[in-house]
C-alpha atoms as one frame of an Amber mdcrd trajectory, in Angstrom:
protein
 -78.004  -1.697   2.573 -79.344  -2.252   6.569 -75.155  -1.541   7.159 -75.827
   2.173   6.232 -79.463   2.737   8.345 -79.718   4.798  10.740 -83.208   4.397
  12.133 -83.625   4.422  15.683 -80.324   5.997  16.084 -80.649   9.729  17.494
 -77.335  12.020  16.557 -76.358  15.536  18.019 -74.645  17.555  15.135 -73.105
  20.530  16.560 -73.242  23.746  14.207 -76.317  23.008  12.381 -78.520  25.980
  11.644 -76.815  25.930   8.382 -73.830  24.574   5.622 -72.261  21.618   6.222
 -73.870  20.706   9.693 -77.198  21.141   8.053 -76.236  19.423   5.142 -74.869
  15.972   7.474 -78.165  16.421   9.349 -80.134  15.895   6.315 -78.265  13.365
   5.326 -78.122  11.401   9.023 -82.040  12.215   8.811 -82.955  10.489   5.267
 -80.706   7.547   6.391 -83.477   6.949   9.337 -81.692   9.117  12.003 -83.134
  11.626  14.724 -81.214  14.471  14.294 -80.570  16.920  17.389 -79.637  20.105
  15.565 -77.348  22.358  17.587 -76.504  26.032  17.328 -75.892  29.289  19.461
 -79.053  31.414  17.709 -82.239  29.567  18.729 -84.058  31.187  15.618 -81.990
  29.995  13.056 -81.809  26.768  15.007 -85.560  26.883  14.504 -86.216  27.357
  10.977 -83.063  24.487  10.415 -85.407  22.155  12.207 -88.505  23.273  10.850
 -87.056  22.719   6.953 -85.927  18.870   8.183 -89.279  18.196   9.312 -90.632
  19.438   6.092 -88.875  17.047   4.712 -90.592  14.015   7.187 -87.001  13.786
   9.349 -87.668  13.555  12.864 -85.775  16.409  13.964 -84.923  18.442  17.165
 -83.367  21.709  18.086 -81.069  21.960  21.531 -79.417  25.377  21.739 -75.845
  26.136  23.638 -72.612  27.489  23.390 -70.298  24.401  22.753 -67.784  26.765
  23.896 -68.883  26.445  27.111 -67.853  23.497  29.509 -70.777  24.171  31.812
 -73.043  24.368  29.270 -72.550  21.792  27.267 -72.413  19.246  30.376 -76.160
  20.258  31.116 -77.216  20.472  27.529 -75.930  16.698  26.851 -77.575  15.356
  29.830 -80.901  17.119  29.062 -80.309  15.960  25.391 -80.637  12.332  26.893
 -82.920  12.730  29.227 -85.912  14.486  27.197 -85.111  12.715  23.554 -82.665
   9.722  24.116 -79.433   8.115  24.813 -77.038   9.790  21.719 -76.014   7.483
  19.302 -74.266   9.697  16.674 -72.187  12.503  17.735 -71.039  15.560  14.662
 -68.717  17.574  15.705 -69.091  20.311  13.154 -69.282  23.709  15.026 -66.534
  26.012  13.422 -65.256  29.516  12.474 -62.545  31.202  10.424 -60.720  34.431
  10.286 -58.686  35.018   8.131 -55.070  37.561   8.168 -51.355  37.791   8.400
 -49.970  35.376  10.861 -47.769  38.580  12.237 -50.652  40.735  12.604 -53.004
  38.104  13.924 -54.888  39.616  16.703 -54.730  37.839  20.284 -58.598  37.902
  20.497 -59.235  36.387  17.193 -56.683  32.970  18.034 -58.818  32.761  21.303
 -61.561  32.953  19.598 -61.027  30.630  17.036 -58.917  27.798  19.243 -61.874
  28.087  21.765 -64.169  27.447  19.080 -63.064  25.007  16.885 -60.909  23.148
  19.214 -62.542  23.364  23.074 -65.802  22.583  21.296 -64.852  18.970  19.937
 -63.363  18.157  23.423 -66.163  19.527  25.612 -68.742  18.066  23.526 -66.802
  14.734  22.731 -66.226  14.866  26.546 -69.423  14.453  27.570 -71.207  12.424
  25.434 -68.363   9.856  25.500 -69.091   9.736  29.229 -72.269   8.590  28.473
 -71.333   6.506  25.526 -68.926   4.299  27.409 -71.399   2.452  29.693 -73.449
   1.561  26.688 -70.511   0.070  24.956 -71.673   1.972  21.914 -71.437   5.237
  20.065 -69.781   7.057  16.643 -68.115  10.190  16.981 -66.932  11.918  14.161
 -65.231  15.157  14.362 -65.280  17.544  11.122 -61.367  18.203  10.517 -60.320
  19.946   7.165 -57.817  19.839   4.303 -56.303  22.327   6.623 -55.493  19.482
   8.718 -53.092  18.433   6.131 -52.322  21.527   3.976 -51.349  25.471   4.719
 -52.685  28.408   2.770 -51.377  31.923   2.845 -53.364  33.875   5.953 -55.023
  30.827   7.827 -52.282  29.590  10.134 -54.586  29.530  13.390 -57.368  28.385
  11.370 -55.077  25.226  10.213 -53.425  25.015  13.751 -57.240  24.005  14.830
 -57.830  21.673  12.132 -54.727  20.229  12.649 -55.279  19.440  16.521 -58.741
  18.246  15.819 -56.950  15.577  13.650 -54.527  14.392  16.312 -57.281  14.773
  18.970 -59.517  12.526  16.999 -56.784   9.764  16.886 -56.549  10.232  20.474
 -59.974   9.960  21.355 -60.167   7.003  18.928 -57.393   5.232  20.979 -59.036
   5.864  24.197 -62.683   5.174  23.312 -62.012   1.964  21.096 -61.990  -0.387
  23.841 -65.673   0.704  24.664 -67.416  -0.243  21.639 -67.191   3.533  20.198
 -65.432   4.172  17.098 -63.969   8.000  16.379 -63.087   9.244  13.044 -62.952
  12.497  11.186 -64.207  13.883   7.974 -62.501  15.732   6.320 -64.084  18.434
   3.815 -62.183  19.947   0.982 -63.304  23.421  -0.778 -67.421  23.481  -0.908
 -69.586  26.533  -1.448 -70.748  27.570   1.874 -71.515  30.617   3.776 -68.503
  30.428   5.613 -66.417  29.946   2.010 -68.730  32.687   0.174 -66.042  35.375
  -0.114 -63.706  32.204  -1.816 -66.576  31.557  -4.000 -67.036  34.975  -5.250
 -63.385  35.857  -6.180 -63.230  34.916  -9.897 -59.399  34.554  -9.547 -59.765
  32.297  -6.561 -62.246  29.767  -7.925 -60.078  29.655 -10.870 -56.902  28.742
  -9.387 -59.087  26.120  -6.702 -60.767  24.604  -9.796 -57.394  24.474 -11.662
 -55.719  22.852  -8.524 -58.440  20.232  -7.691 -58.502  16.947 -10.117 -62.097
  17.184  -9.699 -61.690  21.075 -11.534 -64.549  22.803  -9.097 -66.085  23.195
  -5.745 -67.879  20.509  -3.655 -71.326  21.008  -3.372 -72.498  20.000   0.627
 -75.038  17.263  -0.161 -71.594  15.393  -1.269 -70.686  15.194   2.356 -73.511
  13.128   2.987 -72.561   9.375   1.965 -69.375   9.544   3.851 -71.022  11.055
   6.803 -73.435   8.184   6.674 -70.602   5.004   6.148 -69.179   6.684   9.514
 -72.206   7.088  11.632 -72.980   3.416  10.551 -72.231   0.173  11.369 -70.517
  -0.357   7.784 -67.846   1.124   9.822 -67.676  -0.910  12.472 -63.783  -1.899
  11.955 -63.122   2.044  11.237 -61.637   4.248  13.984 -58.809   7.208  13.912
 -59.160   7.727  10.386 -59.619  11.090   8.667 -61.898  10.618   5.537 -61.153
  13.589   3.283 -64.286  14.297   0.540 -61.758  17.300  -1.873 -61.887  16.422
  -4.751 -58.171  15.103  -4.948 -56.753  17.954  -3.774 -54.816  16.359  -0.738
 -53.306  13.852  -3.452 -51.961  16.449  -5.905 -49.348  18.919  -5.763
């Protein structure tokens, strides 16, 4: 099992205060990991990191905008310079908004390119600058079914997920000859805050649960393991691949 640990290893998981990017902290934190949880509101940020350490992971909290080139530039280099060189980078920071594709607003694809697109490069920007002298590092950048698969209302959304996908085999392709490896998870349906609307319409859940072989929603802690094999040296041979957790959904039709 010393392919999956993760102790010593200190990883920056961007949109943690809550859902999935709390959910991969935990699970980088049990496996022996620091975790440096990242989010815009510094109080939610707080009580995330108060809750690991509850739970004996040595945790941190860094707040800033990942939307912001600036920004993130100064947090990363503070990052390693007051709690370590980063091992493990998450890329998880994300939004949605749903409507019409003829009726989307021009604000709301700005908003949602900057943020789940600019993000992943800005961050995976600057801590592969850092990585690459080291000769060492895992990036993984939180993609989507969506990366694969449309759904009525969600173009933008799956225009993101979509270029995260192809700029995680890029990245991959650059960064391989220096040691780091750069894959994406990819998450399926799973009750979250961001998914709770989903998860309340009766109709909805029915038709997810009657389209996924697995017949219901992913819980978050099920994100873990995979998480883990690719922030781990059991995947040091692994690079440019998406790992979807669904359920089977990307299989069926």
């Amino acid at each position: 099992m010393h392919l999956f640990d993760l102790t010593g290893r200190t990883a920056l998981i961007t949109g943690a205060s809550k859902g999935i990017g709390l959910a991969l902290a935990t699970a980088l934190g049990q496996a022996g990991a620091r975790v440096v949880l990242n989010a815009r509101g510094a109080e939610a940020l707080t009580t995330a990191r108060d809750a690991l350490r509850a739970k004996g992971i040595a945790a941190e909290a860094a707040p800033f905008d990942v939307t912001d080139a600036t920004a993130v530039d100064a947090a990363v280099a503070a990052i390693e310079a007051d709690i370590g060189p980063i091992d493990i980078l998450i890329n998880n920071a994300g939004m949605q908004h749903r409507g019409p594709f003829a009726e989307f607003p021009t604000d709301a694809w700005h908003k949602i390119t900057t943020t789940n697109l600019d993000s992943v490069f800005f961050v995976g920007r600057a801590v592969a600058q850092r990585m690459i002298p080291r000769k060492a590092g895992k990036i993984i950048n939180i993609c989507s079914v969506q990366s694969e698969l449309g759904r009525p209302g969600i173009a933008p959304y799956a225009a993101t997920k979509g270029a995260v996908k192809m700029l995680t085999k890029g990245m991959a392709i650059d960064l391989g000859q220096h040691g780091i490896q750069v894959n994406g998870l990819g998450p399926g349906y799973f009750k979250t805050e961001l998914n709770q609307a989903l998860v309340a319409d009766e109709t909805f859940s029915a038709w997810l649960c009657k389209r996924t072989p697995a017949g219901r929603w992913g819980e978050v802690q099920e994100l873990g393991g995979a998480a883990i094999f690719l922030a781990s040296a059991a995947s040091s041979f692994v690079s440019g691949h998406i790992l979807y957790v669904d359920g089977g959904i990307t299989a069926s039709l």
